[in-house]
Coordinates of C-alpha atoms and ligand atoms in Angstrom, one line a residue:
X1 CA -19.3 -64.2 -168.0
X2 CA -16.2 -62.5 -168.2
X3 CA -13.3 -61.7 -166.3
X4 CA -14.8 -57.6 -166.4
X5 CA -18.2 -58.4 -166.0
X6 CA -17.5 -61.1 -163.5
X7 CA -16.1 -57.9 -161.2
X8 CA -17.9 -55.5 -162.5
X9 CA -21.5 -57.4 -161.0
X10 CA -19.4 -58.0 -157.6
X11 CA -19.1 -54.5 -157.0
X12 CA -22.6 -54.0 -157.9
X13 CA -24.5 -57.0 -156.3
X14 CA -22.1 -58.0 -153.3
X15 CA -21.6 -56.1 -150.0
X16 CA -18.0 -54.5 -149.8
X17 CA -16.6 -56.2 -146.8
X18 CA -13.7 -57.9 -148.3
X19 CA -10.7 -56.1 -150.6
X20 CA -10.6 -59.0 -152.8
X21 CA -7.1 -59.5 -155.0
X22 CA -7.2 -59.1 -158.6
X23 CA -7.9 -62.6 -159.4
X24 CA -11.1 -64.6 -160.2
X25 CA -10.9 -67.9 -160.2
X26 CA -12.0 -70.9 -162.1
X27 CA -10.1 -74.0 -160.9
X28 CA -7.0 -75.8 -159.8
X29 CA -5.3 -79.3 -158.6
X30 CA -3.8 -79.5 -155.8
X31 CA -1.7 -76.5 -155.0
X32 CA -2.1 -75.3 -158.6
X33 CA -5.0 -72.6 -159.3
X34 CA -6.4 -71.5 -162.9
X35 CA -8.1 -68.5 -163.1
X36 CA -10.3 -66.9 -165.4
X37 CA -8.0 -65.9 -167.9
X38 CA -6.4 -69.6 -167.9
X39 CA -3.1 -68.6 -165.7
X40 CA -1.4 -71.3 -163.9
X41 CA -1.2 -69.5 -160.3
X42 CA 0.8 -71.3 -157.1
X43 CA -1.7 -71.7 -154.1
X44 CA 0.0 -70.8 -150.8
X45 CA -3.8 -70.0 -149.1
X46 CA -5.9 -72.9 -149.6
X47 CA -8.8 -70.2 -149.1
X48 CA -7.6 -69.1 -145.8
X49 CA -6.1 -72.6 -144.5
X50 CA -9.3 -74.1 -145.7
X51 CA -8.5 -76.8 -148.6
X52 CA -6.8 -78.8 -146.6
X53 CA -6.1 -81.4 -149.3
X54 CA -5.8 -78.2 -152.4
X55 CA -7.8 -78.0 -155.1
X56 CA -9.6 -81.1 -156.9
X57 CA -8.9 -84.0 -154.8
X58 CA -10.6 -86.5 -156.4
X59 CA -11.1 -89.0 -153.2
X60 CA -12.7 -85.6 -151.2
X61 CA -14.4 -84.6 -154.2
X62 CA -16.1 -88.5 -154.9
X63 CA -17.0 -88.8 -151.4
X64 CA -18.6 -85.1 -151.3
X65 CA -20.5 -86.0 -154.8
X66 CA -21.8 -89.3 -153.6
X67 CA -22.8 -88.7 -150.8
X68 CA -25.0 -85.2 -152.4
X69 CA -26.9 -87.7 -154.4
X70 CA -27.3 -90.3 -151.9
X71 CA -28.5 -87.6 -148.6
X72 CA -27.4 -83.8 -148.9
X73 CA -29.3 -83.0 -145.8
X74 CA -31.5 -83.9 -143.1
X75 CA -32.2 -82.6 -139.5
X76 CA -30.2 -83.7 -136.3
X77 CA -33.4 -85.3 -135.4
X78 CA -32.3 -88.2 -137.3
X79 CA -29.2 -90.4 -137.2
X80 CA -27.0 -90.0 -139.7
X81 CA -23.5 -92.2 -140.8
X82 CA -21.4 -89.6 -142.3
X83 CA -21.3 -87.0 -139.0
X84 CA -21.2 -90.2 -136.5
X85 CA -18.1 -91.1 -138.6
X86 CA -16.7 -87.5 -137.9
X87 CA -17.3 -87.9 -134.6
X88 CA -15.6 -91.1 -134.1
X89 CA -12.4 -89.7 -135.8
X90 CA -11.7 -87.1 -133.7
X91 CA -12.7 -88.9 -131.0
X92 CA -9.5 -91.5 -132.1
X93 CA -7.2 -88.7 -133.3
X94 CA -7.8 -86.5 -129.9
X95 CA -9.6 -88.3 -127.0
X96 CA -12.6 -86.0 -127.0
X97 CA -15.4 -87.4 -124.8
X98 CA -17.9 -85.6 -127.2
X99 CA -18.4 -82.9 -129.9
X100 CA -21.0 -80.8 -131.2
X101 CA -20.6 -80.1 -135.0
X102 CA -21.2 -76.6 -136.1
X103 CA -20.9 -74.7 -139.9
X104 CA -18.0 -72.0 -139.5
X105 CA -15.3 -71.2 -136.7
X106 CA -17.3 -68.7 -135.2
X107 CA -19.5 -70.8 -134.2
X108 CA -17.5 -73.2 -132.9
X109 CA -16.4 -70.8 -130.8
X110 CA -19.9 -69.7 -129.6
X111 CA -20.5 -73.2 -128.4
X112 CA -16.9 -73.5 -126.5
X113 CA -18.7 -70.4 -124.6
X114 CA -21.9 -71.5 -124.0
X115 CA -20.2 -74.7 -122.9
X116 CA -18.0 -72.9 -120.6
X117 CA -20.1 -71.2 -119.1
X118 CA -22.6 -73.8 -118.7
X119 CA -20.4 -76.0 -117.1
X120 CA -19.5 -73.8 -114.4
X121 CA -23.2 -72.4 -113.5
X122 CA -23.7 -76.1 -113.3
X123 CA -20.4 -76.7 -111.0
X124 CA -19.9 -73.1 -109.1
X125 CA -23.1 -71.3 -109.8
X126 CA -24.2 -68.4 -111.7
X127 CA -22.3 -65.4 -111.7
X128 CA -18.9 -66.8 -112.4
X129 CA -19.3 -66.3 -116.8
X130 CA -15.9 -64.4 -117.4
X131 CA -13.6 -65.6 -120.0
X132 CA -10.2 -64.5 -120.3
X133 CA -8.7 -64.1 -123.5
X134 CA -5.1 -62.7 -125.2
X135 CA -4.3 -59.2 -126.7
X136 CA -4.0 -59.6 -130.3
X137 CA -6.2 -62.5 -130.5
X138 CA -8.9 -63.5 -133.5
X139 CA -11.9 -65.5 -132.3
X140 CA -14.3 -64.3 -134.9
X141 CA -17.3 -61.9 -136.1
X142 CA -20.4 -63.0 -134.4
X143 CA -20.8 -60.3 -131.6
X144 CA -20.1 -62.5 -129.1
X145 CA -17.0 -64.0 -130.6
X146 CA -15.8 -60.8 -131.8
X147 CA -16.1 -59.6 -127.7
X148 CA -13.5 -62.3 -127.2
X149 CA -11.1 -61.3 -129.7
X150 CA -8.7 -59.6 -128.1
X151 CA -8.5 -56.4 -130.3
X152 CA -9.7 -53.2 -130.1
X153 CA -9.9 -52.2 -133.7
X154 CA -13.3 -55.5 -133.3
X155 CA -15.1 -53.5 -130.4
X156 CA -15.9 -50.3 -132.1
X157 CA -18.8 -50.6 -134.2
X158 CA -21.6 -53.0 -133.1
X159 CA -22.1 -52.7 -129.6
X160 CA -23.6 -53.1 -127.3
X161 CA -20.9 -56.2 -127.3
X162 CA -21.8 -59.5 -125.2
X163 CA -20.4 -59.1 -121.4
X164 CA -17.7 -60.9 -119.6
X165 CA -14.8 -61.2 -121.6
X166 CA -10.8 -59.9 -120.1
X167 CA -8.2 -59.8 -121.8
X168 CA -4.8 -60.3 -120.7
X169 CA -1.5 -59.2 -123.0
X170 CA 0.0 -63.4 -124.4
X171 CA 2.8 -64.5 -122.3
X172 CA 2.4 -61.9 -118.8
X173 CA 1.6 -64.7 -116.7
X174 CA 1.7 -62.1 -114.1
X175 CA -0.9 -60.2 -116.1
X176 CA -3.0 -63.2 -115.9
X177 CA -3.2 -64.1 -112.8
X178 CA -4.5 -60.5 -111.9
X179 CA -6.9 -60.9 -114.2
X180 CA -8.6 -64.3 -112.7
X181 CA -11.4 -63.4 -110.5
X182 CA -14.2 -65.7 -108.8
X183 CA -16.1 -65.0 -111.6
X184 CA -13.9 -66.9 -114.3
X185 CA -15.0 -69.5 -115.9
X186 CA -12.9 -70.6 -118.6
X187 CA -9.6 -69.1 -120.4
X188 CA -9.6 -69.1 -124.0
X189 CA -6.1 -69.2 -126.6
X190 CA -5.1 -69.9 -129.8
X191 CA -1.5 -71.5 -129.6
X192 CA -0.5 -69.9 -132.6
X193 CA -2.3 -66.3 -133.2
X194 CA -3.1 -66.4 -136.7
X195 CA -4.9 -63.2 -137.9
X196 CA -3.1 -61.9 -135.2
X197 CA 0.3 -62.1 -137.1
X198 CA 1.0 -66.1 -136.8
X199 CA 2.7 -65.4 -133.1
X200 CA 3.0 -69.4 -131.6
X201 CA 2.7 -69.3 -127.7
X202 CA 6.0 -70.3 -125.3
X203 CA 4.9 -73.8 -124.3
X204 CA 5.6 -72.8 -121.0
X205 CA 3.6 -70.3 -120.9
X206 CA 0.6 -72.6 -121.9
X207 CA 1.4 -75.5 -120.0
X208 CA 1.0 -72.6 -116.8
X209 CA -2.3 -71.6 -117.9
X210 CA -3.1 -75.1 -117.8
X211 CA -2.3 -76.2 -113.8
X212 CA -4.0 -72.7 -113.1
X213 CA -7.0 -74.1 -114.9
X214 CA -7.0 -77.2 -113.6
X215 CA -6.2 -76.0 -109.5
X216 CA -9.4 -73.1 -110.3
X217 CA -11.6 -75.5 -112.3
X218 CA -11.3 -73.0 -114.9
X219 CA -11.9 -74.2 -118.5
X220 CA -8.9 -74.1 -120.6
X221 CA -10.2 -73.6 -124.2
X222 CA -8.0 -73.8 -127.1
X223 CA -9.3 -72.4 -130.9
X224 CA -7.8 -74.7 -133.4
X225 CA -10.1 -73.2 -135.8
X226 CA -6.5 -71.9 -138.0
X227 CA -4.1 -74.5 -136.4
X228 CA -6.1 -77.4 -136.2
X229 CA -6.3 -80.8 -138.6
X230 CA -2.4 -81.1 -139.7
X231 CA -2.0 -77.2 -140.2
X232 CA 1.2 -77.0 -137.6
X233 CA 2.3 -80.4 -137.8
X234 CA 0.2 -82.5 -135.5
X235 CA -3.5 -83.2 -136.0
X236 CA -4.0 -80.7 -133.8
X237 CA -1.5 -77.7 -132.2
X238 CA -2.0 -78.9 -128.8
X239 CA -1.0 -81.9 -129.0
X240 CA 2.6 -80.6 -129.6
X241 CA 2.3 -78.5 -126.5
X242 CA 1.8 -81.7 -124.1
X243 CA -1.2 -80.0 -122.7
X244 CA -5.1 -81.6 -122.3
X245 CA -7.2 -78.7 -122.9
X246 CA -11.2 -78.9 -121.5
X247 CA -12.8 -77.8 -125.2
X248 CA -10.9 -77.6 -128.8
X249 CA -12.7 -75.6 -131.4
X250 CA -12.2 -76.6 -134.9
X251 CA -13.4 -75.4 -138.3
X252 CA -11.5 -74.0 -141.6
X253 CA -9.2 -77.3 -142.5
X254 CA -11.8 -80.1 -141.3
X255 CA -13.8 -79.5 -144.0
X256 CA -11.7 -79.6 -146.8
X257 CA -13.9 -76.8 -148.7
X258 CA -17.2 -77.1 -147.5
X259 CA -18.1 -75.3 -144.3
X260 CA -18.1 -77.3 -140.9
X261 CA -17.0 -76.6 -137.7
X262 CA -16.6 -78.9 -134.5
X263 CA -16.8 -78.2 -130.3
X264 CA -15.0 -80.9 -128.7
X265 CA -15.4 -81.9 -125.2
X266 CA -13.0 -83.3 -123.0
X267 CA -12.5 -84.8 -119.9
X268 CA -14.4 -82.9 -116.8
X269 CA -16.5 -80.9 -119.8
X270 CA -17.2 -84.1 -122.2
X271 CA -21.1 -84.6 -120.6
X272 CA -21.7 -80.2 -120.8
X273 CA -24.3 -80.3 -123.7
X274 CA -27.6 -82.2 -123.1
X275 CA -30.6 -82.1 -125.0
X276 CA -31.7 -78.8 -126.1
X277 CA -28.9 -77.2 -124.7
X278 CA -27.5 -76.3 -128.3
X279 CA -28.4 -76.5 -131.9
X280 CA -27.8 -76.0 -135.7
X281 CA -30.2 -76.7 -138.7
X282 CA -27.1 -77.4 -140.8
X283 CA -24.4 -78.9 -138.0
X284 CA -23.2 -82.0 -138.9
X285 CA -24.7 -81.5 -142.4
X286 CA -24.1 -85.2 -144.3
X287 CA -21.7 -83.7 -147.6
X288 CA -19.6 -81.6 -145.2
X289 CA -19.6 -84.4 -142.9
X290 CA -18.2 -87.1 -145.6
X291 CA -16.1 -84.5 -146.5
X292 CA -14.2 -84.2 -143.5
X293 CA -13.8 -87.6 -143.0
X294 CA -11.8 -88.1 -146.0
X295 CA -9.4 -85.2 -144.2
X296 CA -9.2 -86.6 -141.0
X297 CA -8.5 -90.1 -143.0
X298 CA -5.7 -88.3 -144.6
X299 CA -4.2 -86.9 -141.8
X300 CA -1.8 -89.8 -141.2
X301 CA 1.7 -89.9 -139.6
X302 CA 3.5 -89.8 -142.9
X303 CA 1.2 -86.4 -143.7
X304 CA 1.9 -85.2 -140.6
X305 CA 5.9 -85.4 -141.1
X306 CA 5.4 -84.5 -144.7
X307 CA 3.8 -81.1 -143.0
X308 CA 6.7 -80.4 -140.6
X309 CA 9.3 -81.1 -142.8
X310 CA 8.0 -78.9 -145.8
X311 CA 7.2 -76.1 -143.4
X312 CA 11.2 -76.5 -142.0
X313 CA 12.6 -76.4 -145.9
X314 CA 9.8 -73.0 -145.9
X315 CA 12.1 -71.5 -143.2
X316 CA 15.4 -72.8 -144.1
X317 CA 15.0 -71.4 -147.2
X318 CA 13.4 -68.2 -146.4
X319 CA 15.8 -67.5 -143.7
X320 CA 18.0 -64.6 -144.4
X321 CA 16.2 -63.9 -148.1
X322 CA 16.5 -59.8 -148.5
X323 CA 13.3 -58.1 -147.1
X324 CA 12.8 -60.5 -144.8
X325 CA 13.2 -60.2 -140.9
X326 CA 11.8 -63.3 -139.7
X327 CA 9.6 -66.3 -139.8
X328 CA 7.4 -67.6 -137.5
X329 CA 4.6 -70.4 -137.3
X330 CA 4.7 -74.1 -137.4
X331 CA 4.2 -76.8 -140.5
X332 CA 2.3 -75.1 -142.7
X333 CA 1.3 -71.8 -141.2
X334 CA 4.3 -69.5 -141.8
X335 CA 4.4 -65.9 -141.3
X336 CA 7.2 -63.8 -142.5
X337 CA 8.2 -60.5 -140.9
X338 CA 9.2 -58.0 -143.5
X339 CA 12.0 -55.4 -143.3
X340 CA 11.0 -51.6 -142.7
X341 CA 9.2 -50.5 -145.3
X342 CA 7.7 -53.2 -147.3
X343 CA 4.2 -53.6 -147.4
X344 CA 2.6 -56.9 -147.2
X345 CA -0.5 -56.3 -149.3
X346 CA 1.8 -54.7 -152.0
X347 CA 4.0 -57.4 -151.9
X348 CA 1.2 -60.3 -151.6
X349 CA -0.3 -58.1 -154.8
X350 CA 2.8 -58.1 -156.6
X351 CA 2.8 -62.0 -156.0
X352 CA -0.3 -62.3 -157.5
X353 CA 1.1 -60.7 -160.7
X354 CA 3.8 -62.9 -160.9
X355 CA 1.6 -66.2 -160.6
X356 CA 1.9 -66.9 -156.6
X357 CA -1.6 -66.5 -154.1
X358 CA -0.2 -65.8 -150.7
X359 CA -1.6 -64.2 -148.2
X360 CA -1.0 -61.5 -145.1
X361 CA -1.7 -61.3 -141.2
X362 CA -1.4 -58.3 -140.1
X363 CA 1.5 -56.4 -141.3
X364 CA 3.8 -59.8 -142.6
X365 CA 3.0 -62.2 -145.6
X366 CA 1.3 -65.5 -144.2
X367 CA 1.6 -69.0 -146.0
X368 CA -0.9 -71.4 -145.4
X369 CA -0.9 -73.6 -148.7
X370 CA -2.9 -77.3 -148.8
X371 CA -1.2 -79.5 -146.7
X372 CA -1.0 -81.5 -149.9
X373 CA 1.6 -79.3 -151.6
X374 CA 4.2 -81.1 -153.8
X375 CA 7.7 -80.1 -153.6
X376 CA 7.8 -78.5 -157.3
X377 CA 5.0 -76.4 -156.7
X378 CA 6.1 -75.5 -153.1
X379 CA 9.9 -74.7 -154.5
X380 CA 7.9 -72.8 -157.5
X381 CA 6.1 -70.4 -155.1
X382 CA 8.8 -69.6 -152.5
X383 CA 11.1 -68.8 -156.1
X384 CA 8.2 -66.2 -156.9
X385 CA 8.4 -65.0 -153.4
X386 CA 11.6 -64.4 -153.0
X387 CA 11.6 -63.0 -156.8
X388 CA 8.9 -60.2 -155.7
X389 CA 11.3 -59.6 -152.3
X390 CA 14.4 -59.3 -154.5
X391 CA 12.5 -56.8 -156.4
X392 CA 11.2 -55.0 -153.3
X393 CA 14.1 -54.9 -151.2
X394 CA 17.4 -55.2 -153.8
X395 CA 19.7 -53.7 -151.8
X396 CA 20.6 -56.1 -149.2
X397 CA 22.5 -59.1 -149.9
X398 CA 21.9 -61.8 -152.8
X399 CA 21.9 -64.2 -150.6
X400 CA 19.2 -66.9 -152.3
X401 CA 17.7 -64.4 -154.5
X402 CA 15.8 -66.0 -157.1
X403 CA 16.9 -69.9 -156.9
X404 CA 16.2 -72.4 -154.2
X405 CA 19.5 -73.1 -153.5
X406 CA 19.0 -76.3 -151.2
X407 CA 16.4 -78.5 -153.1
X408 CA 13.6 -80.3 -151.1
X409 CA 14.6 -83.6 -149.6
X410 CA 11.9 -86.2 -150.2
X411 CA 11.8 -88.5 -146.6
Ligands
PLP501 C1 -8.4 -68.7 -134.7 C2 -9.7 -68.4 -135.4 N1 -10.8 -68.5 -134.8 C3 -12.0 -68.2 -135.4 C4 -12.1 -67.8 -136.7 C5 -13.4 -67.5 -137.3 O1 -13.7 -68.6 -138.2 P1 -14.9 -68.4 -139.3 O2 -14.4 -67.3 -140.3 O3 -15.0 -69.8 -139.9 O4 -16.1 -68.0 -138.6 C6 -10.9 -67.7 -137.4 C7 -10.9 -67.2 -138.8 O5 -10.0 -66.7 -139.3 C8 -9.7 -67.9 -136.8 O6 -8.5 -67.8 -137.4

């Protein structure tokens, strides 16, 4: 097909719920993308933080292939090597007593709930089901997850919306503590808000939440569904927070392009889920499941400082670039704040055309390229960038314009 009649049968066959970028696209290699009409285009989305190690890794790619011809599927009423495998490794890489493996971060997130709220029927009772969650956060679009994203523009259309969620503004511990009642069972964060606008939490804040937790018996749940598997810098966000969260949710980056998401249990809720308490036909599927284990495999110390340092030369270099107010995120999750009156969807449009996929949260541009990005192709798409700014904002100063001016350090 072509480019035209490629989009031309998407308007006519798919339902319209996304504004999709002028772009279709064929292939790539790592943080390189082709598309249809053969244009070399810089990848700073990996989907939406999604190919974890970018486009055609050949060891992910091998392990997905092989293991489709040996077993693409069975049921979890078998044992199979591939999802044990997963579990062990983020059993090693975070201490989790147990996890359940889901397909998407929604899900996950539906399981941290029922889990929550299991566990403290089983401990307190019934009646105490309430999660707390933060204004401005993104949970998902199930109708239960999108009752605990903490945004209004989520709760108008397809209610009646599932009961017992709070929500409390992100950082008013005063707010918070208000909010707890006898009836609260767990309180739920991301530690960076991603869709949200890539706001990271004050550790101090966080580390708060999690003595009130643990003095209440209140389930501290963390979505790492954006900033989990390397994304910020550590396997996983919490971990750089010095806090023990109850449940971690995990999706997006684990698989490395093919859906799976993960509920994992810790400590006081690591024996929640018993038989029939939970289930998915497709959870723990083999090829997603061998898959993700060549991610975790990959998410070494060296990747790990590779990640932080690449997402410090992102700011350094960013910093003070006209149009640009601020950045904020860790590793590889950037957002950038944009002076008055740019538009981030013009501008991530106006990207596009220039040979750059980047993407936006709200009203700033967000970066969240494969974790795998080389230096060349990460100096190459921040040139674009601040090409495109320079265009959209030329009055300021010239500061850094259209060159890198300090190259990338290799460790
Ligand atoms: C923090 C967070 N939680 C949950 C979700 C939902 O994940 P999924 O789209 O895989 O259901 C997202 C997706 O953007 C997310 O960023």
């Amino acid at each position: 097909m072509t480019r035209d009649e490629i989009k031309q049968a998407d308007g006519e066959y798919i339902a319209h719920t996304y504004g999709r970028f002028d772009a279709v696209l064929v292939k790539g290699k790592n943080a390189t993308a082709i598309d249809q009409d053969g244009r070399r285009l810089i990848d700073f989305t990996s989907g939406i933080g999604v190919n974890s190690l970018g486009w055609g890794d050949e060891q992910w790619a091998g392990a997905v292939a092989k293991q489709a011809l040996a077993m693409a599927h069975t049921s979890n009423l078998y044992y199979t090597e591939p999802c044990v495998r997963l579990a062990k490794l983020l059993h090693e890489g975070t201490g989790c007593k147990k996890v359940f493996f889901a397909n998407s971060g929604a899900e996950a997130n539906e399981g941290a709930i029922k889990a929550a709220r299991k566990y403290s029927r089983e401990h307190h009772g019934p009646g105490r089901h309430q999660i707390i969650t933060l204004v401005n956060s993104f949970h998902g679009r199930t109708v239960t997850t999108l009752s605990a994203t903490g945004q209004d523009a989520f709760h108008q259309t397809f209610g009646p919306f599932t009961e017992g969620f709070a929500y409390v503004p992100a950082g008013d511990m005063g707010a918070l503590l208000q909010a707890v009642t006898p009836h609260t069972c767990a309180i739920m964060v991301e530690l960076v808000q991603g869709e949200g606008g890539v706001i990271p939490l004050k550790e101090k804040y966080i580390r708060t939440i999690e003595s009130l937790c643990d003095q209440k018996d209140i389930l501290l749940i963390v979505d790492e569904v954006q900033t989990g598997v390397g994304r910020t810098g550590s396997l996983y966000c919490y971990q750089q927070y010095g806090i023990q969260p109850d449940i971690v949710t995990s999706a997006k980056g684990l698989g490395g392009g093919l859906p799976i998401g993960a509920v994992m249990l810790f400590g006081r809720a690591g024996e929640t889920f018993g038989p029939g308490d939970h289930g998915s036909t497709f959870g723990g599927n083999p090829v997603a499941a061998a898959g993700a284990c060549v991610v975790l495999e990959r998410m070494d110390r060296d990747m790990l400082e590779e990640i932080r340092r690449k997402g410090n030369w992102v700011r350094s270099s960013l910093e003070g670039t006209p149009g640009v107010e601020n950045i904020t995120g860790r590793g590889m999750m950037q957002g950038i704040a944009l002076s008055e009156g740019l538009s981030a969807k013009e501008l991530a449009a106006k990207c596009l055309e220039k040979g750059l996929m980047i993407l936006t949260a709200k009203d700033k541009l967000r970066m969240l390229p494969p974790l795998t990005i080389t230096d060349e192709e990460l100096e190459e798409g921040v040139c674009i960038l601040k090409q495109v700014l320079a265009a959209a904002a030329p009055t300021k100063t010239n500061k850094g314009e259209t060159n890198n001016e300090t190259p990338l350090q290799t460790a």
